[in-house]
mmCIF file of C-alpha atoms in Angstrom:
data_model
loop_
_atom_site.group_PDB
_atom_site.id
_atom_site.type_symbol
_atom_site.label_atom_id
_atom_site.label_comp_id
_atom_site.label_asym_id
_atom_site.label_seq_id
_atom_site.Cartn_x
_atom_site.Cartn_y
_atom_site.Cartn_z
ATOM 1 C CA PRO A 3 12.738 -2.347 -9.413
ATOM 2 C CA ILE A 4 11.058 -5.035 -11.600
ATOM 3 C CA VAL A 5 7.358 -6.263 -12.635
ATOM 4 C CA ILE A 6 7.025 -9.732 -12.727
ATOM 5 C CA ILE A 7 4.192 -11.271 -14.471
ATOM 6 C CA GLY A 8 3.251 -15.042 -15.005
ATOM 7 C CA SER A 9 4.074 -16.196 -11.421
ATOM 8 C CA PRO A 10 2.555 -19.426 -10.404
ATOM 9 C CA LEU A 11 1.850 -17.580 -7.222
ATOM 10 C CA PHE A 12 -1.385 -16.377 -9.175
ATOM 11 C CA SER A 13 -2.363 -19.431 -11.084
ATOM 12 C CA ASP A 14 -5.326 -19.936 -9.290
ATOM 13 C CA ARG A 15 -8.441 -18.013 -10.771
ATOM 14 C CA PRO A 16 -8.900 -14.411 -9.802
ATOM 15 C CA ARG A 17 -10.790 -13.550 -6.626
ATOM 16 C CA THR A 18 -13.336 -11.069 -5.855
ATOM 17 C CA LEU A 19 -14.121 -8.862 -2.923
ATOM 18 C CA ASP A 20 -17.256 -10.879 -2.176
ATOM 19 C CA ASP A 21 -14.643 -14.102 -2.398
ATOM 20 C CA ILE A 22 -12.482 -12.702 0.170
ATOM 21 C CA VAL A 23 -15.213 -11.768 2.567
ATOM 22 C CA ARG A 24 -16.966 -15.097 1.987
ATOM 23 C CA ARG A 25 -13.789 -16.851 2.636
ATOM 24 C CA ALA A 26 -11.843 -15.150 5.309
ATOM 25 C CA GLY A 27 -13.915 -11.938 6.374
ATOM 26 C CA GLY A 28 -14.765 -12.863 9.755
ATOM 27 C CA LYS A 29 -11.465 -14.630 10.522
ATOM 28 C CA ILE A 30 -9.089 -11.958 9.679
ATOM 29 C CA HIS A 31 -8.523 -8.835 11.560
ATOM 30 C CA VAL A 32 -7.078 -6.011 9.847
ATOM 31 C CA TYR A 33 -5.609 -2.454 11.009
ATOM 32 C CA VAL A 34 -7.777 0.277 9.531
ATOM 33 C CA ARG A 35 -6.546 3.744 9.053
ATOM 34 C CA GLY A 36 -8.212 6.902 8.626
ATOM 35 C CA GLY A 37 -8.149 10.687 9.002
ATOM 36 C CA ASP A 38 -6.162 13.207 7.631
ATOM 37 C CA TYR A 39 -3.137 10.758 7.216
ATOM 38 C CA LEU A 40 -1.391 12.658 4.335
ATOM 39 C CA ASN A 41 -0.737 15.326 6.895
ATOM 40 C CA GLY A 42 0.188 12.874 9.610
ATOM 41 C CA HIS A 43 -2.916 13.084 11.400
ATOM 42 C CA ARG A 44 -3.886 9.164 11.567
ATOM 43 C CA GLN A 45 -6.570 7.359 13.267
ATOM 44 C CA GLN A 46 -6.190 3.654 13.480
ATOM 45 C CA GLU A 47 -8.646 1.149 14.813
ATOM 46 C CA ARG A 48 -8.797 -2.662 14.509
ATOM 47 C CA MET A 49 -11.574 -4.737 13.095
ATOM 48 C CA VAL A 50 -12.475 -7.868 11.227
ATOM 49 C CA LEU A 51 -12.157 -7.529 7.750
ATOM 50 C CA SER A 52 -15.644 -8.279 6.733
ATOM 51 C CA GLU A 53 -16.709 -5.242 8.917
ATOM 52 C CA TYR A 54 -14.104 -2.891 7.602
ATOM 53 C CA VAL A 55 -15.582 -3.744 4.055
ATOM 54 C CA GLU A 56 -19.091 -3.336 4.709
ATOM 55 C CA ARG A 57 -18.467 -0.059 6.880
ATOM 56 C CA TYR A 58 -15.759 1.365 4.604
ATOM 57 C CA VAL A 59 -14.873 -0.349 1.020
ATOM 58 C CA ARG A 60 -18.598 -0.650 -0.180
ATOM 59 C CA PRO A 61 -19.774 2.826 0.661
ATOM 60 C CA TRP A 62 -16.768 4.535 -0.791
ATOM 61 C CA GLU A 63 -17.233 2.441 -3.734
ATOM 62 C CA ARG A 64 -20.696 3.369 -4.124
ATOM 63 C CA ASP A 65 -21.048 6.840 -2.735
ATOM 64 C CA GLY A 66 -17.376 8.100 -2.636
ATOM 65 C CA ARG A 67 -17.404 8.142 1.122
ATOM 66 C CA ASP A 68 -17.645 5.912 4.105
ATOM 67 C CA VAL A 69 -19.270 5.466 7.393
ATOM 68 C CA GLY A 70 -18.277 8.285 9.485
ATOM 69 C CA ASP A 71 -16.289 10.121 6.670
ATOM 70 C CA THR A 72 -13.997 12.557 8.061
ATOM 71 C CA GLY A 73 -12.308 13.741 4.969
ATOM 72 C CA SER A 74 -11.731 13.372 1.149
ATOM 73 C CA LEU A 75 -9.379 10.140 1.695
ATOM 74 C CA PRO A 76 -10.794 6.548 2.256
ATOM 75 C CA ARG A 77 -9.787 4.544 5.139
ATOM 76 C CA TYR A 78 -7.731 1.615 4.109
ATOM 77 C CA ALA A 79 -6.670 -1.441 5.787
ATOM 78 C CA GLY A 80 -2.604 -1.156 5.872
ATOM 79 C CA ASN A 81 0.293 -2.815 7.417
ATOM 80 C CA THR A 82 -1.444 -5.814 8.912
ATOM 81 C CA PRO A 83 0.616 -8.855 9.360
ATOM 82 C CA LEU A 84 -0.410 -12.022 7.386
ATOM 83 C CA ALA A 85 0.760 -15.564 8.434
ATOM 84 C CA SER A 86 0.538 -18.379 5.965
ATOM 85 C CA GLU A 87 -2.786 -19.787 7.035
ATOM 86 C CA ASP A 88 -4.290 -16.497 6.704
ATOM 87 C CA PHE A 89 -3.150 -16.356 3.042
ATOM 88 C CA GLU A 90 -4.780 -19.870 2.953
ATOM 89 C CA ALA A 91 -7.974 -18.248 4.254
ATOM 90 C CA LEU A 92 -8.335 -15.662 1.927
ATOM 91 C CA GLY A 93 -7.803 -18.141 -0.994
ATOM 92 C CA PHE A 94 -4.036 -16.813 -2.008
ATOM 93 C CA ARG A 95 -1.110 -18.342 -2.382
ATOM 94 C CA TYR A 96 1.670 -17.699 0.276
ATOM 95 C CA PRO A 97 4.463 -15.662 -1.513
ATOM 96 C CA GLU A 98 7.753 -17.256 -1.257
ATOM 97 C CA CYS A 99 10.795 -15.167 -0.735
ATOM 98 C CA PHE A 100 13.777 -14.786 -3.239
ATOM 99 C CA GLU A 101 16.569 -17.149 -2.352
ATOM 100 C CA GLY A 102 19.217 -14.839 -0.318
ATOM 101 C CA LYS A 103 16.700 -12.124 0.372
ATOM 102 C CA ILE A 104 15.508 -11.173 3.701
ATOM 103 C CA PHE A 105 11.821 -9.948 3.762
ATOM 104 C CA ASP A 106 9.513 -8.781 6.837
ATOM 105 C CA THR A 107 6.300 -10.681 7.443
ATOM 106 C CA PRO A 108 3.809 -10.456 4.711
ATOM 107 C CA ARG A 109 1.502 -7.527 5.270
ATOM 108 C CA LEU A 110 -1.941 -6.945 4.005
ATOM 109 C CA TRP A 111 -2.581 -3.500 2.247
ATOM 110 C CA PHE A 112 -6.162 -3.330 1.220
ATOM 111 C CA GLY A 113 -8.403 -0.498 0.196
ATOM 112 C CA PRO A 114 -10.909 1.202 -1.990
ATOM 113 C CA ARG A 115 -10.340 3.388 -4.980
ATOM 114 C CA GLY A 116 -8.415 6.467 -3.978
ATOM 115 C CA SER A 117 -6.306 5.050 -0.954
ATOM 116 C CA LEU A 118 -3.046 6.488 -0.709
ATOM 117 C CA THR A 119 0.204 5.540 1.018
ATOM 118 C CA PRO A 120 2.264 9.014 1.463
ATOM 119 C CA LEU A 121 6.007 9.095 -0.165
ATOM 120 C CA HIS A 122 8.390 7.168 1.989
ATOM 121 C CA TYR A 123 11.195 4.563 1.800
ATOM 122 C CA ASP A 124 11.891 1.367 3.859
ATOM 123 C CA SER A 125 15.248 0.150 4.630
ATOM 124 C CA ARG A 126 14.470 -3.418 3.448
ATOM 125 C CA ASP A 127 13.403 -4.913 0.211
ATOM 126 C CA ASN A 128 9.809 -5.217 -0.658
ATOM 127 C CA LEU A 129 7.964 -7.670 -2.990
ATOM 128 C CA ILE A 130 4.255 -6.363 -3.388
ATOM 129 C CA CYS A 131 1.858 -9.091 -4.901
ATOM 130 C CA GLN A 132 -1.132 -7.597 -6.185
ATOM 131 C CA TYR A 133 -3.903 -10.314 -5.659
ATOM 132 C CA ILE A 134 -6.895 -8.047 -6.605
ATOM 133 C CA GLY A 135 -7.606 -4.792 -8.167
ATOM 134 C CA THR A 136 -4.767 -2.326 -9.345
ATOM 135 C CA LYS A 137 -2.322 -0.119 -7.575
ATOM 136 C CA HIS A 138 -0.198 2.788 -9.061
ATOM 137 C CA LEU A 139 2.881 3.569 -7.755
ATOM 138 C CA THR A 140 5.503 6.721 -8.237
ATOM 139 C CA LEU A 141 8.761 5.620 -7.676
ATOM 140 C CA TYR A 142 12.351 7.589 -6.756
ATOM 141 C CA PRO A 143 15.537 5.782 -6.712
ATOM 142 C CA PRO A 144 18.035 6.291 -3.930
ATOM 143 C CA SER A 145 19.753 9.002 -5.839
ATOM 144 C CA GLN A 146 16.733 11.103 -5.615
ATOM 145 C CA ILE A 147 16.338 11.241 -1.738
ATOM 146 C CA ARG A 148 18.203 14.495 -1.496
ATOM 147 C CA TRP A 149 15.426 16.191 -3.400
ATOM 148 C CA LEU A 150 12.379 14.416 -1.139
ATOM 149 C CA TYR A 151 12.904 16.201 2.039
ATOM 150 C CA THR A 152 12.654 12.940 3.937
ATOM 151 C CA ARG A 153 12.890 12.474 7.819
ATOM 152 C CA GLY A 154 13.188 9.553 10.110
ATOM 153 C CA PHE A 155 14.410 5.964 9.541
ATOM 154 C CA ALA A 156 12.915 2.707 8.393
ATOM 155 C CA PRO A 157 10.199 4.100 7.036
ATOM 156 C CA ALA A 158 11.583 7.662 6.203
ATOM 157 C CA TRP A 159 8.735 9.884 5.355
ATOM 158 C CA SER A 160 9.022 12.604 2.755
ATOM 159 C CA ARG A 161 7.741 16.102 3.950
ATOM 160 C CA VAL A 162 6.245 15.851 0.209
ATOM 161 C CA VAL A 163 3.632 13.388 1.157
ATOM 162 C CA ASP A 164 1.974 13.551 -2.385
ATOM 163 C CA PRO A 165 4.193 14.189 -5.345
ATOM 164 C CA ARG A 166 0.917 14.758 -7.172
ATOM 165 C CA ARG A 167 0.531 18.033 -5.661
ATOM 166 C CA PRO A 168 3.736 19.322 -4.202
ATOM 167 C CA ASN A 169 4.162 22.710 -1.814
ATOM 168 C CA LEU A 170 7.103 24.223 -4.080
ATOM 169 C CA ASP A 171 7.153 27.158 -2.181
ATOM 170 C CA LYS A 172 8.112 24.815 1.081
ATOM 171 C CA PHE A 173 9.979 22.263 -0.941
ATOM 172 C CA PRO A 174 11.705 23.855 -3.757
ATOM 173 C CA LEU A 175 14.268 21.321 -4.450
ATOM 174 C CA PHE A 176 11.652 18.686 -5.313
ATOM 175 C CA THR A 177 11.347 19.765 -8.842
ATOM 176 C CA ARG A 178 14.733 18.176 -9.438
ATOM 177 C CA ALA A 179 13.312 14.633 -8.154
ATOM 178 C CA ARG A 180 12.935 12.264 -11.165
ATOM 179 C CA ALA A 181 10.424 9.382 -10.640
ATOM 180 C CA VAL A 182 9.330 6.338 -12.409
ATOM 181 C CA GLU A 183 5.716 5.358 -12.647
ATOM 182 C CA VAL A 184 4.257 1.826 -12.324
ATOM 183 C CA THR A 185 0.472 0.192 -12.494
ATOM 184 C CA LEU A 186 0.316 -3.252 -10.832
ATOM 185 C CA THR A 187 -2.749 -5.396 -11.860
ATOM 186 C CA GLU A 188 -4.279 -8.454 -10.645
ATOM 187 C CA GLY A 189 -1.512 -11.248 -11.043
ATOM 188 C CA GLU A 190 1.515 -9.005 -11.019
ATOM 189 C CA MET A 191 4.368 -8.610 -8.513
ATOM 190 C CA LEU A 192 6.783 -5.740 -7.937
ATOM 191 C CA TYR A 193 10.146 -6.223 -6.511
ATOM 192 C CA LEU A 194 11.137 -2.870 -5.072
ATOM 193 C CA PRO A 195 14.806 -2.639 -3.262
ATOM 194 C CA ALA A 196 15.346 -0.939 -0.249
ATOM 195 C CA ARG A 197 15.529 2.975 -0.135
ATOM 196 C CA TRP A 198 13.366 3.142 -3.281
ATOM 197 C CA SER A 199 11.036 5.866 -2.303
ATOM 198 C CA HIS A 200 7.184 5.373 -3.121
ATOM 199 C CA PHE A 201 3.838 6.912 -3.314
ATOM 200 C CA VAL A 202 1.044 4.658 -3.462
#
């Protein structure tokens, strides 16, 4: 993995949540995930970005809960495919891929403070572009997969869903896993090779 700073992708002025809602809030639909998603009980609904922000993001940022709060984790907009015109509507520049690398369609991951993505790895390389806010990632190289109790393929989810609070009675080998921590801020990118497990 490598953190890239100073990319012309971010040469425009930084955007705010209000900028995003004003520019594209009624145009872009997002997939909103909620429920006890750390334990595999996930609810998903589709709505326009502005509705997501008003129903879930702003209340969580203000009160630490959202409308219809069902647990301790905020709802987040995840895995929403974006076309190049969606980037333009949001006021962001479209990320061009590195020559010779194949990436999936760009996807939007968006959520309030405290949003989580459980520990897993993907079968393809990732390029994470941080347009607004911050994102903290715990990364495990492929050599550590044997200690992560993963299951499935692309993505392969770890049964240790939150490495900050592992159940070592159930997953004792996890104590052998070694990680790298990184925090992305606005205007930074993380190139994450395939099979690098990550908790976000």
